[in-house]
Amino acid sequence: MNNIEIKLKDLVKDLFAGEKIDVLIGYENGSLPLRSRPCFVHSAGEVDRLVWNSYCTNNLAVYLPRIFQRQEHKKEETPPPRVGIIAKGCDARSVVGLLKENQVIKENIIVIGMPCSGMIDPAKVEAALDGAGPYSCQGEVDGSLEVTTSSGEKKRLKREEVTAEACLECSHPLAEGADLQIEGEPKEACDERYEKIREFEAKSTEERWQSFVKEISKCIRCYACRQACPNCYCKICFVDQTKPRWIGASDELSNVMIYHIGRIFHQAGRCVECDACVHACPMDIDLRLFTQKLVKDVKELFDYVPGLSVEELPPLWTFKQDDSQSFITEP
Amino acid sequence: MNKTVDNWEPKIVAFLCNWCSYAGADLAGVSRLQYPPNLRVIRVPCSGRINPLYIVKALQQGVDGVLVSGCHPGDCHYISGNLVARRKFALLKNFLAYLGIEPERVQFSWVSASEGSRFAALIEKVVDEVKELGPAKKLVKKGL
Amino acid sequence: MLQGLIKKEDLKKLIASVKKEGTFYGLIRGSEGLSLSELGPDDEVTLDYSNFKMPPKRQFFPFSEVICTYEDESMTDLPLSEEKAVIFGVRPCDALSLLYLDKIFIDEKFTDPYYRSRRDNSLIISLACREPLKTCFCTSVGASPAGKKGADILAFEVKDSLLFEACSEKGTRFMENYPAIFKKPGKADIKARDEEVSAAEKRVQTIDLSGITEKLQGCFDSPLWEEISQRCLGCGVCTYTCPTCHCFGLYDEKVELKGRRIRVQDSCMFPSFTLEASGHNPRTSNEERMRQRIMHKFRYTVENFEDIFCVGCGRCISNCPVNMDIRETLAEVIK
């Protein structure tokens, strides 16, 4: 058990002992190699389930709106729960966004910031093993991941090579503004960003369209991207609305495209680039190629980075007199 | 690159705000200014009322171009509706172009109630540009 | 039982022969990963895989299909598929899932003509598993790495060859059609196969499912469901990648007086699945939806069709964004 994990457990035990929280959202060991998964801890006795390792990929903030919404829905007389949440840099920024949008009750949440050193992407590990079939993982040694393939072959994979894309490009690995902070060495922030987006922008219109078609054609409309996104808490998503029915239910390409355009555009000025949607996608659609474009534009046009301050107004709620309008058609 | 089919005329949906651009279109009409008849006008209370889905949905239904026009910045009947919309439009215009939809398919402009001639000139320009592109194929729902 | 040996490189000949009468579907590893695709004699058939992402039900029950079109007062049914197809490389668990789907779509009273025409016109060659995944539990639900149920022909990899074994009349007839391609296998080949099969069977993880249906009958109102479903995000990955999930909805799309009716797969994990026209939704929470999915597979289908509608392929486990593991869920229920 690593040091951080011990500190974390002690801290959470204290929170339960001091009756500060009713539930803690954290990670536990998953049932597959390289997987930790979200878990809900309700008492000090359960705290030992918690883990902290390089596989805590899920953005836990996704559970907050429903925890607070549910109380309202059930119209119970019990007060809303007091929630503790374990947060990487990206989770914490999502919490800030949710606070801003009144999806989280400020007094009822305790954010425990983790020193995140970047998460490992199981898909990259599988790719590095080149389809060698089932494998097991022995953990990390000196900045490498040790795995054993089913044929018994031991392999060492460099950590940078199997770190998730979002983590490699992460600009805020530390959960700034967290209520409590677990000490440790977070990953360095990355300043060199959006290279892929610039490359894509430089392509011709037709090339870009073909890439968009190729990516979206993989979609099976399972909505995992939407469900995994902390920002997607609409009670009825526009794709599920029936009056009017915005888009057809079939997998006809235009329907699927409009779903993705709508969902991604809805994240404008809100997306914290946690890649929850990318990791959730069972078909490996490169959603990051599209979500990041809006993040980049919001930064460039309105100088706004989401999830850093609760007070700052989101870019699409406000305006400046001198906002760029070079896109306007002049006759 | 002229892909126009014989006799093909583009269909263009124009979302015009009630207070400025719709009145501007009216003025163009009563002033007997000539402009291409390719528009299908939808009157909206304010350019701030435009949901990006309206635009994308119009493209899916097979229109060849979408124009959104509102009051000039500073002139909004609701003070700042068009200013908030301007940010949304800037992002949307970039985003759709980024995905590979020809930028000329979706256009935004400002036309005031007194600018009948600007309206006529704007429509002329938009229709010309869309004609140049030819019929819309991307995002269009197939089979119906 | 008819057996035949075919060199792996001779698969091309088989594909070329089949192509004369129909389509040959097999697995190829393309830029987008492994998928069941139409193959030509020049394509490299992949044999080196555990299983592929989307279940074979998609061949017979596509995600969405137009079933009729209408204009003014007249309605036209879409013609039934007449494509003769050979589907090669389906895993035995997935082949079994097709028998379950048959129970749904090919019923004495209600037969789905679209599904049926595709089923009748296709031949399934399954490929026995040598390397079960960590998510596989087929032997616990009546399937096995070399199961014959649902297959017309079962193929085994034996060194540089494939050993074909006919499992149905259709399969026998198919093999008899190509006497030049199949050779008679030797005793050593059959022994090698038997060893592989039993080794693979031993490697599959097992779970104890005894009494699951009875347990489920008694736990409709259990607080268990809330506990289990806490983590679930409510997406449709498990149902859409499941080889036996078959629920669908019908939608009309129209422009003025012209339109079409489309059948689209639906998922019980979505709130809109149970939304009624009045606006009322009888199944509003995640926990009720999760309960429905488990109950449907392990209780209702047993009551109605005498089969658990799960073949243990593990897709719902490996694809779940939050690692919901149906094996653990079932263990919780049994406990």
PDB file of C-alpha atoms in Angstrom, chain A residues 17-155:
ATOM      1  CA  ALA A  17     -15.295   9.930  13.012  1.00  0.00           C
ATOM      2  CA  GLY A  18     -15.930  13.677  13.176  1.00  0.00           C
ATOM      3  CA  GLU A  19     -19.307  13.118  11.459  1.00  0.00           C
ATOM      4  CA  LYS A  20     -18.336  15.533   8.729  1.00  0.00           C
ATOM      5  CA  ILE A  21     -19.608  13.385   5.868  1.00  0.00           C
ATOM      6  CA  ASP A  22     -22.316  10.801   5.227  1.00  0.00           C
ATOM      7  CA  VAL A  23     -20.808   9.298   2.116  1.00  0.00           C
ATOM      8  CA  LEU A  24     -17.453   9.350   0.435  1.00  0.00           C
ATOM      9  CA  ILE A  25     -17.005   8.849  -3.278  1.00  0.00           C
ATOM     10  CA  GLY A  26     -13.663   7.258  -3.984  1.00  0.00           C
ATOM     11  CA  TYR A  27     -12.019   4.402  -5.826  1.00  0.00           C
ATOM     12  CA  GLU A  28     -11.785   0.698  -5.053  1.00  0.00           C
ATOM     13  CA  ASN A  29     -10.032  -2.141  -6.810  1.00  0.00           C
ATOM     14  CA  GLY A  30     -11.786  -3.179  -9.985  1.00  0.00           C
ATOM     15  CA  SER A  31     -12.320  -6.703 -11.227  1.00  0.00           C
ATOM     16  CA  LEU A  32      -9.974  -6.359 -14.180  1.00  0.00           C
ATOM     17  CA  PRO A  33      -6.283  -5.588 -14.495  1.00  0.00           C
ATOM     18  CA  LEU A  34      -5.466  -1.866 -14.614  1.00  0.00           C
ATOM     19  CA  ARG A  35      -8.901  -0.913 -13.380  1.00  0.00           C
ATOM     20  CA  SER A  36      -9.893   0.917 -10.269  1.00  0.00           C
ATOM     21  CA  ARG A  37     -13.493   1.870 -10.134  1.00  0.00           C
ATOM     22  CA  PRO A  38     -15.736   4.321  -8.341  1.00  0.00           C
ATOM     23  CA  CYS A  39     -17.058   3.235  -4.978  1.00  0.00           C
ATOM     24  CA  PHE A  40     -19.283   4.703  -2.309  1.00  0.00           C
ATOM     25  CA  VAL A  41     -18.142   4.467   1.275  1.00  0.00           C
ATOM     26  CA  HIS A  42     -20.768   5.014   3.935  1.00  0.00           C
ATOM     27  CA  SER A  43     -18.887   4.465   7.178  1.00  0.00           C
ATOM     28  CA  ALA A  44     -15.424   4.400   8.726  1.00  0.00           C
ATOM     29  CA  GLY A  45     -15.581   0.607   8.721  1.00  0.00           C
ATOM     30  CA  GLU A  46     -15.663   0.488   4.933  1.00  0.00           C
ATOM     31  CA  VAL A  47     -12.755   2.868   4.425  1.00  0.00           C
ATOM     32  CA  ASP A  48     -10.275   0.069   3.847  1.00  0.00           C
ATOM     33  CA  ARG A  49     -11.880  -0.596   0.480  1.00  0.00           C
ATOM     34  CA  LEU A  50     -10.423   2.653  -0.797  1.00  0.00           C
ATOM     35  CA  VAL A  51      -7.449   2.601  -3.090  1.00  0.00           C
ATOM     36  CA  TRP A  52      -5.310   5.204  -4.784  1.00  0.00           C
ATOM     37  CA  ASN A  53      -3.203   4.106  -7.731  1.00  0.00           C
ATOM     38  CA  SER A  54      -2.536   4.825 -11.396  1.00  0.00           C
ATOM     39  CA  TYR A  55      -5.821   3.381 -12.593  1.00  0.00           C
ATOM     40  CA  CYS A  56      -8.265   5.832 -11.002  1.00  0.00           C
ATOM     41  CA  THR A  57      -9.383   7.146 -14.355  1.00  0.00           C
ATOM     42  CA  ASN A  58     -13.088   7.814 -13.798  1.00  0.00           C
ATOM     43  CA  ASN A  59     -14.189  11.361 -13.093  1.00  0.00           C
ATOM     44  CA  LEU A  60     -16.056  10.986  -9.818  1.00  0.00           C
ATOM     45  CA  ALA A  61     -17.784  14.347 -10.064  1.00  0.00           C
ATOM     46  CA  VAL A  62     -20.264  12.666 -12.405  1.00  0.00           C
ATOM     47  CA  TYR A  63     -22.085  11.232  -9.377  1.00  0.00           C
ATOM     48  CA  LEU A  64     -22.610  14.567  -7.624  1.00  0.00           C
ATOM     49  CA  PRO A  65     -25.563  16.003  -9.539  1.00  0.00           C
ATOM     50  CA  ARG A  66     -27.530  12.800  -9.132  1.00  0.00           C
ATOM     51  CA  ILE A  67     -26.740  12.518  -5.433  1.00  0.00           C
ATOM     52  CA  PHE A  68     -28.092  15.994  -4.837  1.00  0.00           C
ATOM     53  CA  GLN A  69     -30.868  15.779  -7.433  1.00  0.00           C
ATOM     54  CA  ARG A  70     -32.146  12.523  -6.073  1.00  0.00           C
ATOM     55  CA  GLN A  71     -32.994  14.000  -2.710  1.00  0.00           C
ATOM     56  CA  GLU A  72     -35.139  16.581  -4.380  1.00  0.00           C
ATOM     57  CA  HIS A  73     -36.741  13.955  -6.573  1.00  0.00           C
ATOM     58  CA  LYS A  74     -37.637  11.695  -3.705  1.00  0.00           C
ATOM     59  CA  LYS A  75     -38.835  14.709  -1.733  1.00  0.00           C
ATOM     60  CA  GLU A  76     -37.548  13.085   1.388  1.00  0.00           C
ATOM     61  CA  GLU A  77     -37.540  15.104   4.505  1.00  0.00           C
ATOM     62  CA  THR A  78     -34.031  14.057   5.329  1.00  0.00           C
ATOM     63  CA  PRO A  79     -31.497  16.774   4.602  1.00  0.00           C
ATOM     64  CA  PRO A  80     -29.226  16.342   1.559  1.00  0.00           C
ATOM     65  CA  PRO A  81     -26.215  14.143   2.293  1.00  0.00           C
ATOM     66  CA  ARG A  82     -22.849  15.542   3.138  1.00  0.00           C
ATOM     67  CA  VAL A  83     -20.499  14.205   0.534  1.00  0.00           C
ATOM     68  CA  GLY A  84     -16.770  13.748   0.501  1.00  0.00           C
ATOM     69  CA  ILE A  85     -15.142  13.272  -2.854  1.00  0.00           C
ATOM     70  CA  ILE A  86     -11.676  12.193  -3.838  1.00  0.00           C
ATOM     71  CA  ALA A  87     -10.511  14.492  -6.572  1.00  0.00           C
ATOM     72  CA  LYS A  88      -7.740  14.556  -9.089  1.00  0.00           C
ATOM     73  CA  GLY A  89      -7.113  17.912 -10.707  1.00  0.00           C
ATOM     74  CA  CYS A  90      -9.767  17.264 -13.330  1.00  0.00           C
ATOM     75  CA  ASP A  91     -12.410  15.988 -10.882  1.00  0.00           C
ATOM     76  CA  ALA A  92     -11.899  19.055  -8.716  1.00  0.00           C
ATOM     77  CA  ARG A  93     -12.355  21.344 -11.700  1.00  0.00           C
ATOM     78  CA  SER A  94     -15.555  19.503 -12.563  1.00  0.00           C
ATOM     79  CA  VAL A  95     -16.772  20.072  -9.010  1.00  0.00           C
ATOM     80  CA  VAL A  96     -16.078  23.787  -9.401  1.00  0.00           C
ATOM     81  CA  GLY A  97     -18.091  23.793 -12.616  1.00  0.00           C
ATOM     82  CA  LEU A  98     -20.972  22.004 -10.914  1.00  0.00           C
ATOM     83  CA  LEU A  99     -20.892  24.413  -7.987  1.00  0.00           C
ATOM     84  CA  LYS A 100     -21.075  27.266 -10.449  1.00  0.00           C
ATOM     85  CA  GLU A 101     -24.101  25.692 -12.075  1.00  0.00           C
ATOM     86  CA  ASN A 102     -25.785  25.023  -8.747  1.00  0.00           C
ATOM     87  CA  GLN A 103     -25.692  21.262  -9.079  1.00  0.00           C
ATOM     88  CA  VAL A 104     -23.786  20.811  -5.857  1.00  0.00           C
ATOM     89  CA  ILE A 105     -24.543  22.244  -2.445  1.00  0.00           C
ATOM     90  CA  LYS A 106     -21.435  24.053  -1.362  1.00  0.00           C
ATOM     91  CA  GLU A 107     -21.924  23.470   2.353  1.00  0.00           C
ATOM     92  CA  ASN A 108     -22.405  19.758   1.767  1.00  0.00           C
ATOM     93  CA  ILE A 109     -19.275  18.893  -0.083  1.00  0.00           C
ATOM     94  CA  ILE A 110     -15.732  18.243   0.987  1.00  0.00           C
ATOM     95  CA  VAL A 111     -13.238  17.917  -1.846  1.00  0.00           C
ATOM     96  CA  ILE A 112     -10.155  15.876  -1.023  1.00  0.00           C
ATOM     97  CA  GLY A 113      -7.446  16.857  -3.486  1.00  0.00           C
ATOM     98  CA  MET A 114      -5.051  14.131  -4.585  1.00  0.00           C
ATOM     99  CA  PRO A 115      -1.543  14.647  -5.913  1.00  0.00           C
ATOM    100  CA  CYS A 116      -2.238  13.128  -9.310  1.00  0.00           C
ATOM    101  CA  SER A 117       0.677  11.825 -11.294  1.00  0.00           C
ATOM    102  CA  GLY A 118      -1.393  10.917 -14.336  1.00  0.00           C
ATOM    103  CA  MET A 119      -3.463   7.805 -14.947  1.00  0.00           C
ATOM    104  CA  ILE A 120      -2.621   4.801 -17.057  1.00  0.00           C
ATOM    105  CA  ASP A 121      -4.779   4.113 -20.084  1.00  0.00           C
ATOM    106  CA  PRO A 122      -5.535   0.371 -20.351  1.00  0.00           C
ATOM    107  CA  ALA A 123      -6.172   0.804 -24.073  1.00  0.00           C
ATOM    108  CA  LYS A 124      -2.600   2.001 -24.535  1.00  0.00           C
ATOM    109  CA  VAL A 125      -1.287  -0.949 -22.549  1.00  0.00           C
ATOM    110  CA  GLU A 126      -3.264  -3.333 -24.723  1.00  0.00           C
ATOM    111  CA  ALA A 127      -1.966  -1.621 -27.830  1.00  0.00           C
ATOM    112  CA  ALA A 128       1.593  -1.878 -26.525  1.00  0.00           C
ATOM    113  CA  LEU A 129       1.095  -5.595 -25.933  1.00  0.00           C
ATOM    114  CA  ASP A 130      -0.146  -5.834 -29.502  1.00  0.00           C
ATOM    115  CA  GLY A 131      -3.221  -7.926 -28.863  1.00  0.00           C
ATOM    116  CA  ALA A 132      -1.313 -10.516 -26.845  1.00  0.00           C
ATOM    117  CA  GLY A 133      -4.543 -11.414 -25.095  1.00  0.00           C
ATOM    118  CA  PRO A 134      -5.226 -11.428 -21.391  1.00  0.00           C
ATOM    119  CA  TYR A 135      -2.492 -10.111 -19.165  1.00  0.00           C
ATOM    120  CA  SER A 136      -1.911  -9.358 -15.547  1.00  0.00           C
ATOM    121  CA  CYS A 137      -0.182  -6.407 -14.029  1.00  0.00           C
ATOM    122  CA  GLN A 138       2.391  -6.400 -11.249  1.00  0.00           C
ATOM    123  CA  GLY A 139       2.324  -2.662 -10.685  1.00  0.00           C
ATOM    124  CA  GLU A 140       4.909   0.017 -11.218  1.00  0.00           C
ATOM    125  CA  VAL A 141       8.657  -0.246 -10.800  1.00  0.00           C
ATOM    126  CA  ASP A 142      10.973   2.709 -11.456  1.00  0.00           C
ATOM    127  CA  GLY A 143       8.650   4.564 -13.746  1.00  0.00           C
ATOM    128  CA  SER A 144       7.698   1.465 -15.720  1.00  0.00           C
ATOM    129  CA  LEU A 145       4.615  -0.687 -15.656  1.00  0.00           C
ATOM    130  CA  GLU A 146       5.280  -4.377 -15.283  1.00  0.00           C
ATOM    131  CA  VAL A 147       2.872  -6.708 -17.011  1.00  0.00           C
ATOM    132  CA  THR A 148       2.814 -10.410 -17.693  1.00  0.00           C
ATOM    133  CA  THR A 149       1.126 -11.672 -20.840  1.00  0.00           C
ATOM    134  CA  SER A 150      -0.882 -14.874 -20.936  1.00  0.00           C
ATOM    135  CA  SER A 151       2.087 -16.690 -22.436  1.00  0.00           C
ATOM    136  CA  GLY A 152       4.061 -15.850 -19.299  1.00  0.00           C
ATOM    137  CA  GLU A 153       6.204 -13.211 -20.923  1.00  0.00           C
ATOM    138  CA  LYS A 154       7.138 -10.307 -18.642  1.00  0.00           C
ATOM    139  CA  LYS A 155       7.191  -6.875 -20.170  1.00  0.00           C
TER     140      LYS A 155
END
